[in-house]
Amino acid sequence: MSTYRPVHTPHIPPVVDDGKAPRWTRRPPQSNWGDFGPEDQYGRLNYLDAEKVKQAAQEIQTGQRFCLSLPLNLPGGNALNPRRHPPVIKPSMRPLGPGMNFALSQENPNYTDVVSDDYAQIYLQYSTQWDALSHVGSHFDINSDGIDELVYYNGFQAGIDILAPKDLPGMDGQSRAKALGVERLAEQAIQGRGVLVNLRKHFGDGHTLVTGKMLKQVLERDGIEISKGDIVALYTGFSELLIACNGQPRADMAETVCAVLDGRDPELQQWIIDSHIACLVADNYGIEAVPGRPMDGSCAFLPLHELCLFKLGMPFGELWYLHELARWLENKGRYRFMLTAPALRLPGAVGSPVTPVATV
């Protein structure tokens, strides 16, 4: 049985649109820049059209639903990533004090209401998340002038389209993705056919770098067929082990337990290109080995992030909770489901918490 149906897309050069000069004259090898248009910000989410959604709906046989999100206060602490911290929830403030268990009779003795209102300080990629296309870019000579620029998918540029605090003086340290922000994922209302690949069944809980050859073997053994526009979900068991840590994960977990993709493997990269999947998600910390396997010379720290987000316009979902869904699908001899996973419509953000739902 064929495990995927390759689709070959021709090279499409940049096109001047409505009088605008193209952002690039040269696109990276392996990339699909321009294939969806010179101003495209959706990338492979373009594959999630109405026909793909109807195809996904055909996978609903029982109506049973699975929540695919961790509690958003996990992993716990910041051992896995010292730059990201757990959410902090606080009450909004009223003139007479915190707006939690607040009796409105304090403001008007005729009112009987008791209200609670709060807000969250949250790192958008702390727990179950989407990576927007503005999350990872690269150095690349888009103008063929010998000068590397800091660029993102489809040639959108740092300092012009993706703004750091230095680009927004007087904005109190704010940042903003004017292009490729996570709101683009929200606009596409991500919904499609999910395909679960159970890596844990084949590789256990030991730390295993999964190459393209190994992944193809798993697909063949399990009779899994993947086609254009599918959302592939990798179940490794990482989130189960994370939950068992009770909010105190070991700092080395991402490098010592469970299967991860070998992002530097050329066969794996080519499989991702040829399969034309819409998205790749996993229950582990980074989908691929973090960092990628050591190599000499200039290279990406996270090669699959570079390939998928930067070159192919393909969002990543990380730290999803897939255990119950994987167990149910295994018991039923199934691997497909309908996936609904909209991102927050938060303009300018580069990532989003998400509560995905699988319907079977």
Coordinates of C-alpha atoms in Angstrom, one line a residue:
M1 CA 0.0 0.0 0.0
S2 CA 1.3 3.4 -0.9
T3 CA 2.0 5.5 2.3
Y4 CA 1.6 8.8 0.6
R5 CA 0.7 10.4 -2.8
P6 CA 3.5 12.7 -3.9
V7 CA 2.4 15.9 -5.7
H8 CA 5.0 17.7 -7.8
T9 CA 4.6 21.5 -7.9
P10 CA 6.5 23.4 -10.5
H11 CA 8.8 26.3 -9.7
I12 CA 6.8 29.5 -9.9
P13 CA 8.8 32.7 -10.0
P14 CA 7.8 35.8 -8.1
V15 CA 5.1 37.9 -9.7
V16 CA 4.5 41.6 -9.5
D17 CA 1.0 42.0 -8.0
D18 CA -1.0 45.3 -8.2
G19 CA 2.2 47.3 -9.0
K20 CA 4.1 46.0 -6.0
A21 CA 7.7 45.0 -6.4
P22 CA 8.2 41.3 -5.4
R23 CA 9.8 40.7 -2.0
W24 CA 12.3 38.2 -3.5
T25 CA 13.9 37.4 -6.7
R26 CA 15.3 34.0 -5.4
R27 CA 13.6 31.5 -3.2
P28 CA 15.3 28.9 -1.0
P29 CA 15.9 25.4 -2.2
Q30 CA 13.1 23.0 -1.2
S31 CA 10.7 25.9 -0.7
N32 CA 7.2 26.6 -2.2
W33 CA 7.4 30.4 -2.0
G34 CA 5.1 32.0 -4.6
D35 CA 3.2 28.8 -5.4
F36 CA 0.2 30.1 -3.6
G37 CA 0.7 33.7 -4.8
P38 CA 3.1 36.5 -4.1
E39 CA 1.3 37.8 -1.1
D40 CA 0.4 34.4 0.4
Q41 CA 0.5 34.1 4.2
Y42 CA -1.3 30.8 4.7
G43 CA 1.2 28.4 3.1
R44 CA 0.1 24.8 3.2
L45 CA -3.1 25.8 5.1
N46 CA -4.3 26.6 1.6
Y47 CA -4.8 22.8 1.3
L48 CA -7.6 22.9 3.9
D49 CA -10.3 23.8 1.5
A50 CA -14.0 22.9 1.7
E51 CA -13.5 19.5 0.0
K52 CA -10.8 18.5 2.6
V53 CA -13.1 19.5 5.4
K54 CA -15.9 17.3 3.9
Q55 CA -13.4 14.5 3.6
A56 CA -12.5 14.9 7.2
A57 CA -16.2 14.9 8.3
Q58 CA -16.5 11.4 6.7
E59 CA -14.3 10.1 9.5
I60 CA -17.0 10.9 12.1
Q61 CA -18.6 7.6 12.9
T62 CA -19.5 7.7 16.6
G63 CA -19.5 11.4 17.4
Q64 CA -17.1 10.9 20.3
R65 CA -14.8 13.7 21.0
F66 CA -11.3 13.9 22.5
C67 CA -9.6 17.0 24.0
L68 CA -6.1 17.1 22.6
S69 CA -4.8 19.9 24.9
L70 CA -2.7 19.6 28.1
P71 CA -3.8 21.7 31.0
L72 CA -2.2 25.0 30.0
N73 CA -0.2 25.2 33.3
L74 CA 1.9 22.2 32.1
P75 CA 4.7 21.4 31.6
G76 CA 5.1 23.3 34.9
G77 CA 8.0 25.6 35.9
N78 CA 10.5 26.6 33.2
A79 CA 12.9 23.6 33.2
L80 CA 12.1 22.6 29.7
N81 CA 12.5 26.2 28.4
P82 CA 13.9 28.8 30.7
R83 CA 12.4 31.6 28.5
R84 CA 8.8 30.4 29.0
H85 CA 6.9 30.5 32.2
P86 CA 3.5 29.1 33.4
P87 CA 0.4 31.3 33.1
V88 CA -0.4 33.7 35.9
I89 CA -4.1 34.4 36.5
K90 CA -5.1 37.6 38.4
P91 CA -8.4 39.4 39.1
S92 CA -9.2 42.5 37.2
M93 CA -9.3 45.6 39.4
R94 CA -12.4 47.7 40.3
P95 CA -12.3 51.0 42.1
L96 CA -13.1 49.3 45.4
G97 CA -10.7 46.4 45.0
P98 CA -10.0 43.1 43.1
G99 CA -12.9 42.0 41.0
M100 CA -13.1 38.4 42.4
N101 CA -16.1 37.4 44.5
F102 CA -17.0 41.1 44.3
A103 CA -20.4 42.0 45.6
L104 CA -21.9 44.7 43.5
S105 CA -23.8 45.9 46.5
Q106 CA -20.5 47.6 47.5
E107 CA -21.1 49.9 44.5
N108 CA -24.8 50.1 44.7
P109 CA -26.8 48.6 47.7
N110 CA -29.6 47.7 45.4
Y111 CA -27.6 45.2 43.4
T112 CA -27.5 41.5 44.4
D113 CA -24.9 40.3 41.9
V114 CA -21.6 38.8 42.9
V115 CA -19.1 38.9 40.0
S116 CA -15.7 37.5 39.3
D117 CA -13.5 38.8 36.4
D118 CA -9.9 38.0 35.7
Y119 CA -7.0 38.1 33.2
A120 CA -4.0 35.9 32.3
Q121 CA -0.4 36.6 31.8
I122 CA 0.5 33.8 29.4
Y123 CA 3.4 32.8 27.3
L124 CA 1.7 31.8 24.1
Q125 CA 3.9 28.8 23.4
Y126 CA 4.3 27.5 26.9
S127 CA 2.0 24.5 26.6
T128 CA -0.2 23.0 23.9
Q129 CA 0.4 25.3 21.0
W130 CA 0.5 26.3 17.4
D131 CA 3.7 27.8 15.9
A132 CA 2.7 30.5 13.4
L133 CA 4.8 31.0 10.2
S134 CA 6.4 34.1 11.9
H135 CA 7.9 31.8 14.6
V136 CA 11.0 30.7 12.6
G137 CA 12.8 32.4 9.8
S138 CA 16.3 32.2 8.4
H139 CA 19.2 34.0 6.9
F140 CA 18.8 34.0 3.1
D141 CA 19.9 36.0 0.1
I142 CA 16.4 36.8 -1.3
N143 CA 17.7 39.5 -3.7
S144 CA 20.6 37.6 -5.3
D145 CA 22.9 40.4 -4.3
G146 CA 25.2 38.3 -2.0
I147 CA 23.7 39.7 1.1
D148 CA 21.8 37.5 3.5
E149 CA 18.6 39.0 4.9
L150 CA 16.6 37.9 8.0
V151 CA 13.5 36.6 6.3
Y152 CA 10.4 34.4 6.9
Y153 CA 8.1 32.4 4.7
N154 CA 7.4 33.9 1.3
G155 CA 10.1 36.5 1.8
F156 CA 8.5 38.6 4.5
Q157 CA 11.3 40.4 6.3
A158 CA 12.5 41.1 9.8
G159 CA 12.3 44.7 10.7
I160 CA 9.7 45.4 8.0
D161 CA 7.0 42.7 8.4
I162 CA 8.1 41.1 11.7
L163 CA 8.8 43.8 14.2
A164 CA 10.9 43.5 17.4
P165 CA 10.8 46.1 20.2
K166 CA 13.6 48.1 18.5
D167 CA 11.4 48.5 15.5
L168 CA 8.5 49.9 17.6
P169 CA 9.9 52.8 19.6
G170 CA 7.6 54.2 22.2
M171 CA 5.6 50.9 22.4
D172 CA 6.9 49.8 25.8
G173 CA 8.8 46.8 24.5
Q174 CA 6.1 45.4 22.4
S175 CA 6.6 43.2 19.3
R176 CA 4.3 42.6 16.3
A177 CA 4.1 40.2 13.4
K178 CA 2.5 42.5 10.8
A179 CA 2.6 39.5 8.4
L180 CA 2.4 35.8 9.1
G181 CA 0.9 36.3 12.6
V182 CA -1.0 33.6 14.3
E183 CA -4.3 35.3 13.3
R184 CA -3.7 33.9 9.8
L185 CA -4.1 30.4 11.3
A186 CA -7.3 31.6 13.0
E187 CA -8.7 33.0 9.8
Q188 CA -8.3 29.6 8.2
A189 CA -10.3 28.1 11.1
I190 CA -8.1 25.0 11.1
Q191 CA -10.2 22.0 10.5
G192 CA -9.4 18.9 8.5
R193 CA -8.5 15.2 8.5
G194 CA -6.1 14.2 11.2
V195 CA -3.9 11.1 10.7
L196 CA -2.4 9.7 13.9
V197 CA 1.0 7.9 13.6
N198 CA 1.7 5.8 16.8
L199 CA 5.5 6.0 17.1
R200 CA 5.3 4.9 20.8
K201 CA 3.9 1.5 19.8
H202 CA 7.0 0.9 17.6
F203 CA 9.8 2.6 19.5
G204 CA 8.7 2.7 23.2
D205 CA 9.6 5.4 25.6
G206 CA 13.4 5.4 24.9
H207 CA 14.8 8.4 23.1
T208 CA 14.8 7.5 19.4
L209 CA 15.6 9.7 16.4
V210 CA 13.2 8.6 13.7
T211 CA 14.5 8.9 10.2
G212 CA 12.5 9.0 7.0
K213 CA 13.1 5.3 6.4
M214 CA 11.9 4.5 9.9
L215 CA 8.8 6.6 9.5
K216 CA 7.9 5.0 6.2
Q217 CA 8.3 1.6 7.7
V218 CA 5.9 2.5 10.5
L219 CA 3.3 3.7 7.9
E220 CA 3.7 0.5 5.9
R221 CA 3.4 -1.8 8.9
D222 CA 0.3 0.0 10.2
G223 CA -1.3 0.4 6.8
I224 CA -1.5 4.2 7.1
E225 CA -2.1 6.2 4.0
I226 CA -1.5 9.9 4.0
S227 CA -2.6 12.2 1.3
K228 CA -2.4 15.9 0.3
G229 CA -3.8 18.2 3.0
D230 CA -3.9 15.8 5.9
I231 CA -2.8 16.9 9.3
V232 CA -0.3 14.3 10.7
A233 CA -0.2 13.8 14.4
L234 CA 2.7 12.0 16.0
Y235 CA 2.0 10.1 19.2
T236 CA 5.2 9.5 21.2
G237 CA 4.0 9.2 24.8
F238 CA 6.0 12.3 25.8
S239 CA 3.0 14.2 27.2
E240 CA 2.0 11.2 29.3
L241 CA 5.5 11.2 30.9
L242 CA 5.3 14.9 31.3
I243 CA 1.9 14.7 33.2
A244 CA 3.5 12.1 35.5
C245 CA 6.1 14.7 36.6
N246 CA 3.3 16.6 38.4
G247 CA 4.5 20.0 37.2
Q248 CA 8.2 19.3 37.8
P249 CA 9.6 18.0 34.6
R250 CA 13.3 17.2 34.2
A251 CA 15.2 19.8 32.2
D252 CA 16.7 17.0 29.9
M253 CA 13.4 15.3 29.1
A254 CA 13.3 16.6 25.5
E255 CA 16.7 15.0 24.9
T256 CA 16.3 11.7 26.8
V257 CA 12.8 10.3 26.4
C258 CA 10.5 9.2 23.6
A259 CA 10.7 9.3 19.8
V260 CA 11.5 12.5 17.9
L261 CA 11.9 13.1 14.2
D262 CA 15.5 13.3 12.9
G263 CA 15.2 16.7 11.4
R264 CA 18.5 16.5 9.5
D265 CA 17.6 13.3 7.7
P266 CA 17.3 14.1 3.9
E267 CA 14.9 11.3 3.3
L268 CA 12.5 12.6 6.1
Q269 CA 12.7 16.1 4.7
Q270 CA 11.9 14.8 1.2
W271 CA 9.0 12.8 2.5
I272 CA 7.5 15.9 4.1
I273 CA 7.9 17.8 0.8
D274 CA 6.4 15.1 -1.3
S275 CA 3.5 14.2 1.0
H276 CA 2.1 17.7 0.9
I277 CA 0.6 17.4 4.3
A278 CA -1.0 20.6 5.6
C279 CA 0.4 20.5 9.2
L280 CA 2.5 18.4 11.5
V281 CA 1.8 18.1 15.2
A282 CA 3.1 16.0 18.0
D283 CA 2.7 15.4 21.7
N284 CA 6.4 16.1 22.4
Y285 CA 8.4 19.3 23.0
G286 CA 9.5 20.1 19.4
I287 CA 8.4 17.4 17.0
E288 CA 12.1 17.0 16.0
A289 CA 15.2 16.5 18.0
V290 CA 16.0 19.7 20.0
P291 CA 18.6 20.6 19.0
G292 CA 19.2 18.9 15.7
R293 CA 22.0 16.4 15.3
P294 CA 25.4 18.0 15.5
M295 CA 27.0 18.8 12.1
D296 CA 29.9 20.8 10.8
G297 CA 29.5 24.2 9.3
S298 CA 26.5 26.6 9.1
C299 CA 23.2 24.9 9.8
A300 CA 19.8 25.4 11.4
F301 CA 19.5 24.7 15.1
L302 CA 16.1 23.2 14.3
P303 CA 16.2 21.9 10.6
L304 CA 12.6 20.8 10.4
H305 CA 11.3 24.1 11.8
E306 CA 13.4 25.8 9.1
L307 CA 12.0 23.4 6.3
C308 CA 8.4 23.5 7.4
L309 CA 7.8 27.0 8.8
F310 CA 10.3 29.0 6.7
K311 CA 10.4 27.1 3.4
L312 CA 7.0 25.3 3.1
G313 CA 4.7 27.6 5.1
M314 CA 3.5 24.6 7.2
P315 CA 2.5 25.3 10.8
F316 CA 3.7 23.1 13.7
G317 CA 1.7 22.0 16.7
E318 CA 3.6 21.0 19.8
L319 CA 2.9 19.5 23.2
W320 CA -0.5 18.2 22.2
Y321 CA -2.2 15.5 24.4
L322 CA -2.8 12.5 22.2
H323 CA -2.8 9.6 24.6
E324 CA -6.5 8.9 24.9
L325 CA -7.1 9.4 21.2
A326 CA -4.2 7.1 20.3
R327 CA -5.5 4.4 22.6
W328 CA -9.0 4.6 21.2
L329 CA -7.9 4.5 17.6
E330 CA -5.6 1.5 18.3
N331 CA -8.5 -0.4 19.9
K332 CA -10.8 0.4 16.9
G333 CA -8.2 -0.4 14.2
R334 CA -8.4 3.2 13.0
Y335 CA -6.0 6.0 12.4
R336 CA -8.0 8.9 10.9
F337 CA -10.2 11.4 12.6
M338 CA -11.7 14.9 12.1
L339 CA -9.5 17.6 13.7
T340 CA -10.7 21.0 14.8
A341 CA -7.9 23.2 16.1
P342 CA -8.4 27.0 15.6
A343 CA -5.7 29.3 16.9
L344 CA -6.4 32.5 18.9
R345 CA -7.2 35.4 16.7
L346 CA -4.6 37.5 18.3
P347 CA -3.1 39.9 15.6
G348 CA 0.6 40.1 15.6
A349 CA 1.4 37.1 17.8
V350 CA 3.8 34.4 16.6
G351 CA 2.2 31.5 18.5
S352 CA -1.0 30.5 20.2
P353 CA -2.3 28.2 22.8
V354 CA -4.8 25.8 21.3
T355 CA -7.4 23.3 22.6
P356 CA -7.7 20.9 19.7
V357 CA -10.6 18.5 19.4
A358 CA -10.6 15.2 17.6
T359 CA -14.0 13.8 16.6
V360 CA -14.3 10.1 15.7

